[in-house]
Coordinates of N, CA and C in Angstrom, one line a residue:
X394 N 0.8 -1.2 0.0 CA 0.0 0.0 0.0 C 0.9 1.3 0.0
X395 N 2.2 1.2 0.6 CA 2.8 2.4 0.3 C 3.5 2.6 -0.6
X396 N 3.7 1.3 -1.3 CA 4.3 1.6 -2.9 C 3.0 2.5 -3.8
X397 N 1.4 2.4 -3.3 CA 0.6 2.6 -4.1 C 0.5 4.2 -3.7
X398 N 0.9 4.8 -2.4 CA 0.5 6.4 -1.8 C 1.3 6.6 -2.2
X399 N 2.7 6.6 -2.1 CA 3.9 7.0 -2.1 C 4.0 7.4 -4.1
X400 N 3.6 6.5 -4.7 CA 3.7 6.8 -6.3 C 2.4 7.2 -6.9
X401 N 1.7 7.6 -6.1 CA 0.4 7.9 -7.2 C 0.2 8.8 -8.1
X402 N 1.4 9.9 -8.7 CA 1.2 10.4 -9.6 C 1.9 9.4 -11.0
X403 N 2.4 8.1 -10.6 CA 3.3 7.3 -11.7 C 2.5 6.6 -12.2
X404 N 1.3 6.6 -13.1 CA 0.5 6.3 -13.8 C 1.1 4.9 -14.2
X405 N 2.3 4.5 -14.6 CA 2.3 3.2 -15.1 C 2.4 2.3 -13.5
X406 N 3.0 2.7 -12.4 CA 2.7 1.7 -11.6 C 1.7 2.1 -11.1
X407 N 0.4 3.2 -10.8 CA -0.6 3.3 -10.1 C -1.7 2.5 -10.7
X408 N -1.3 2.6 -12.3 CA -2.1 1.4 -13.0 C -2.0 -0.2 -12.6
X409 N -1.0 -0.7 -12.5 CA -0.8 -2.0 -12.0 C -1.3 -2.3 -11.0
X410 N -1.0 -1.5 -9.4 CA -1.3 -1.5 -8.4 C -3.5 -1.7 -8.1
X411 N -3.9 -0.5 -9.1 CA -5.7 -0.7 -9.6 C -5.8 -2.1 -9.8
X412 N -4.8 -2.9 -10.8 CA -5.0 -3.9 -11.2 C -5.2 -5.1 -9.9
X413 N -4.7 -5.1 -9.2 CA -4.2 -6.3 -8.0 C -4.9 -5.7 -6.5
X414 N -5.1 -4.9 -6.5 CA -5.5 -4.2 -5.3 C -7.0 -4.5 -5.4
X415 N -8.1 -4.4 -6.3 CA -9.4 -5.0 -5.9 C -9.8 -6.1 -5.9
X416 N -8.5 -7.2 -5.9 CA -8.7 -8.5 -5.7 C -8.5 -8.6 -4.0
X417 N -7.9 -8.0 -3.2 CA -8.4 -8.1 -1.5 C -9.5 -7.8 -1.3
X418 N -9.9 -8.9 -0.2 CA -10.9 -8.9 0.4 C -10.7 -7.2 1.1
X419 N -12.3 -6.6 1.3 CA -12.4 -5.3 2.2 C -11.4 -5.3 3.7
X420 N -11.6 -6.6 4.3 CA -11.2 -7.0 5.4 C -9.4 -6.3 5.6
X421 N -9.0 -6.8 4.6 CA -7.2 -6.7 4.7 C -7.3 -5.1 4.8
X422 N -7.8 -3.9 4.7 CA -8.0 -2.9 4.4 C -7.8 -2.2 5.8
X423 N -8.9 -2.9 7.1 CA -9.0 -2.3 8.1 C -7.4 -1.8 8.7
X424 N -7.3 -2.5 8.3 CA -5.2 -2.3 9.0 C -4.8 -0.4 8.8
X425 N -5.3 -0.7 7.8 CA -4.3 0.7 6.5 C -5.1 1.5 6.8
X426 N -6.4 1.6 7.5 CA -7.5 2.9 7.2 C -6.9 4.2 7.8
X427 N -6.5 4.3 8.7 CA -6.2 5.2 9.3 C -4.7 6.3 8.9
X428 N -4.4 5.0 8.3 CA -3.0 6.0 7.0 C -4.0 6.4 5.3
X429 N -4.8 5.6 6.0 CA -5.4 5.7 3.7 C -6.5 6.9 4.3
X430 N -7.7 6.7 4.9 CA -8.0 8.1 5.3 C -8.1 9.7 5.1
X431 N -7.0 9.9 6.3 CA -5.7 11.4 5.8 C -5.4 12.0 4.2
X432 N -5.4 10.4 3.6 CA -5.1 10.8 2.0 C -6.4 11.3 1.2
X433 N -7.7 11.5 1.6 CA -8.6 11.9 0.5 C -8.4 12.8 0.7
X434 N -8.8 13.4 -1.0 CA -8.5 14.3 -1.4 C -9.6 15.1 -2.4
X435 N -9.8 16.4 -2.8 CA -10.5 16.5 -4.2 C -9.0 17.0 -4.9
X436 N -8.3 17.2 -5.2 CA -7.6 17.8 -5.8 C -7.4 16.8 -7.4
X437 N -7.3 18.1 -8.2 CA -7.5 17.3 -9.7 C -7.0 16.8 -10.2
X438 N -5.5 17.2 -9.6 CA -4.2 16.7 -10.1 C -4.0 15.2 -10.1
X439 N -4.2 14.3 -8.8 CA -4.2 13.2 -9.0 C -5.4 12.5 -8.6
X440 N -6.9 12.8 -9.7 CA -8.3 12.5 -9.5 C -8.1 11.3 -9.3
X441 N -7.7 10.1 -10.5 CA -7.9 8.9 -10.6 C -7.3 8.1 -9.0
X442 N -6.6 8.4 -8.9 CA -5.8 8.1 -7.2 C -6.9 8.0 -6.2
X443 N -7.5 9.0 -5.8 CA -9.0 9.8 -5.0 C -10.3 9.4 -5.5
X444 N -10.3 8.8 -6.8 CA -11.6 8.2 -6.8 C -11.1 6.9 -6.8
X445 N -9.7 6.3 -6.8 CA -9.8 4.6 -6.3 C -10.1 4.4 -4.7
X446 N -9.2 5.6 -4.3 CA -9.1 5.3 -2.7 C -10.3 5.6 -2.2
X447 N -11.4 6.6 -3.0 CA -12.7 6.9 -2.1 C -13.2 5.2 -2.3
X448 N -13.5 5.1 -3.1 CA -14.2 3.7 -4.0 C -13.7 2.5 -2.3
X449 N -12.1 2.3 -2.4 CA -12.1 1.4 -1.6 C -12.3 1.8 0.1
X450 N -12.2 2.9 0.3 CA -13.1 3.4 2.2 C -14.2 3.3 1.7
X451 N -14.7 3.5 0.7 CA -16.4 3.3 0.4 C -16.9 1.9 0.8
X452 N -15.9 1.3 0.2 CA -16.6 -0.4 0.3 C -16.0 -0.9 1.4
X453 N -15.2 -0.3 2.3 CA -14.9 -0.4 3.9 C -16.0 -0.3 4.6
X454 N -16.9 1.3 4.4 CA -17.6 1.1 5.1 C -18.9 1.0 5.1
X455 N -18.9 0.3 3.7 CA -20.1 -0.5 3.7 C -20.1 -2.2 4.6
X456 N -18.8 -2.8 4.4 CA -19.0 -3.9 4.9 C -18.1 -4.0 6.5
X457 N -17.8 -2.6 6.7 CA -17.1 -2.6 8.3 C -17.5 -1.1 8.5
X458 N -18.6 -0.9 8.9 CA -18.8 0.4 9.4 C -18.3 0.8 10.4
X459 N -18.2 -0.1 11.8 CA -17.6 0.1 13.1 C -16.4 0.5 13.2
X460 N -14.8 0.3 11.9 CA -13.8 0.6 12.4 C -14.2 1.8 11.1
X461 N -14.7 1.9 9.6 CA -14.6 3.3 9.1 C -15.5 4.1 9.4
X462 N -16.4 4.1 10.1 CA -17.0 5.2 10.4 C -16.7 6.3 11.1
X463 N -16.0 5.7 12.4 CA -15.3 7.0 13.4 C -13.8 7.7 12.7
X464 N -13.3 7.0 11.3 CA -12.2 7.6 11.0 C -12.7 8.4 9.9
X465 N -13.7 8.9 9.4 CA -14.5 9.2 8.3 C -15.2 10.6 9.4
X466 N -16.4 10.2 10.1 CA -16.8 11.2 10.7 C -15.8 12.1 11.8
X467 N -14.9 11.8 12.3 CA -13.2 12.6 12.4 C -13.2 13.7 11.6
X468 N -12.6 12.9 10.3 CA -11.8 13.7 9.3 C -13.3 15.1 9.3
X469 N -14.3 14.0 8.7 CA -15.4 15.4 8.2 C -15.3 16.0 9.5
X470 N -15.7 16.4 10.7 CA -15.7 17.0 11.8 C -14.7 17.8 12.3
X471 N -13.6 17.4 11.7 CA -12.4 18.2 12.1 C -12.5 19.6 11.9
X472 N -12.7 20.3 11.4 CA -13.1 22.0 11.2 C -13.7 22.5 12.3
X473 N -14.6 21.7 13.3 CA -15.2 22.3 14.6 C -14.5 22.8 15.3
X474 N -13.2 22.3 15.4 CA -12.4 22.4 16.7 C -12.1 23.8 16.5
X475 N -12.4 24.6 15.2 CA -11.9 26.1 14.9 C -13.1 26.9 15.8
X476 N -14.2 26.7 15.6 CA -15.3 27.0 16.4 C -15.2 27.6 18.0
X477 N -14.5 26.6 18.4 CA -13.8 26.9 19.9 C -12.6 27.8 20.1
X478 N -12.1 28.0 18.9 CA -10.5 28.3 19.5 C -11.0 30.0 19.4
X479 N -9.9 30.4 20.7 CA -10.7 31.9 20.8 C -9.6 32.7 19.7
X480 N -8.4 32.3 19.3 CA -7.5 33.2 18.0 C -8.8 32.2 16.4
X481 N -9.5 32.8 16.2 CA -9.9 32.3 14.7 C -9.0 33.3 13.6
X482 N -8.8 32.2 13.0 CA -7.8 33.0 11.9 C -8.7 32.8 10.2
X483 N -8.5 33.3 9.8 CA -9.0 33.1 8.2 C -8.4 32.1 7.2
X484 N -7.4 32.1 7.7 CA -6.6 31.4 6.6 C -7.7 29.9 6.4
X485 N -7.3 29.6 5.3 CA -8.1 28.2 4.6 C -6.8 26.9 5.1
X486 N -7.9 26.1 5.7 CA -6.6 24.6 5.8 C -6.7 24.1 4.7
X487 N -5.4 23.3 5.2 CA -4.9 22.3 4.2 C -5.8 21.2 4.5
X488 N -6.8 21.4 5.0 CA -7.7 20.2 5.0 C -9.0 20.1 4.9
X489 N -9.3 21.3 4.1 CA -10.9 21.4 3.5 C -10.6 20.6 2.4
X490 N -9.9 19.9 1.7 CA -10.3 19.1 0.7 C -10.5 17.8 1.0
X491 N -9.5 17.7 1.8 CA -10.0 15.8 2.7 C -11.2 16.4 3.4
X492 N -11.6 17.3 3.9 CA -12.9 17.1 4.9 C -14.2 17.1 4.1
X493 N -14.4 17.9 2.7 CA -15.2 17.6 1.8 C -15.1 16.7 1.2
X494 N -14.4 15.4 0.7 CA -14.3 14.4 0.3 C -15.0 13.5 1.4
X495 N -14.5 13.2 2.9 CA -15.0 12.5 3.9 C -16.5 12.6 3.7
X496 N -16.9 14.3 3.9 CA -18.7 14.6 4.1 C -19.2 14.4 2.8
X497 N -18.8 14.1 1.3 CA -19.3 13.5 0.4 C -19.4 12.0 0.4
X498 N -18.3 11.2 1.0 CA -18.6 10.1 1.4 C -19.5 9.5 2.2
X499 N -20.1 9.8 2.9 CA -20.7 10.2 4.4 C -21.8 10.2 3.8
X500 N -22.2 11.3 3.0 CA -23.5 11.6 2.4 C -24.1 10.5 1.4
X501 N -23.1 9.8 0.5 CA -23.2 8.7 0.0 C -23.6 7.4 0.6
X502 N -22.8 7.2 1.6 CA -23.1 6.0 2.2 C -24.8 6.4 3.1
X503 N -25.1 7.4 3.6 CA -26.6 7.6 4.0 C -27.3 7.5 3.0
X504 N -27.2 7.9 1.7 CA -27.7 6.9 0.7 C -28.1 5.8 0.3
X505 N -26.6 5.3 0.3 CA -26.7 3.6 0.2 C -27.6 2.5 1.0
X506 N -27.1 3.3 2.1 CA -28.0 2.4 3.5 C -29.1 3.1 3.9

């Protein structure tokens, strides 16, 4: 799995990796969530990367809701903590794009189910 984060803009091995990677079971996944997670993304630059990795937390937590659900509602939630802090600052994080990815996921799976 870190040969697949670590290269994901190398199109010929992130291809390979698509190739062999949706043959594990969902199960082997739970391990990695919490490093694979952190990695959503919207950014355009490496879409195909961000729509494999949503695709497989998606099918996580359809069939293991209990361990991706709290790492999913985290990520989306994380912006509150700005709510409390008495210096609010303007600046935009570096994690409104993982946190809108999470709460589109999120919103998906309340779909699903």
């Amino acid at each position: 799995m870190s040969l697949f984060l670590e290269n994901r803009k190398n199109l010929e091995i992130s291809d390979t990796i698509k190739v062999h990677l949706p043959r594990l079971p969902s199960y082997k996944y739970i391990v990695m969530l919490p490093q694979l997670v952190p990695h959503l993304s919207t950014d355009n630059e490496i879409d195909s990367f961000n729509k494999y990795l949503s695709a497989i937390i998606e099918k996580c937590a359809m069939e293991h809701p209990h361990h991706t659900l709290p790492l999913l509602l985290y990520l989306a939630n994380s912006h509150k903590d700005r709510e409390f802090d008495e210096v609010h600052t303007t600046k935009t994080s570096s994690n409104d794009a993982r946190i809108a990815t999470a709460k589109e996921l999120i919103r998906k799976l309340r779909n699903n189910g």
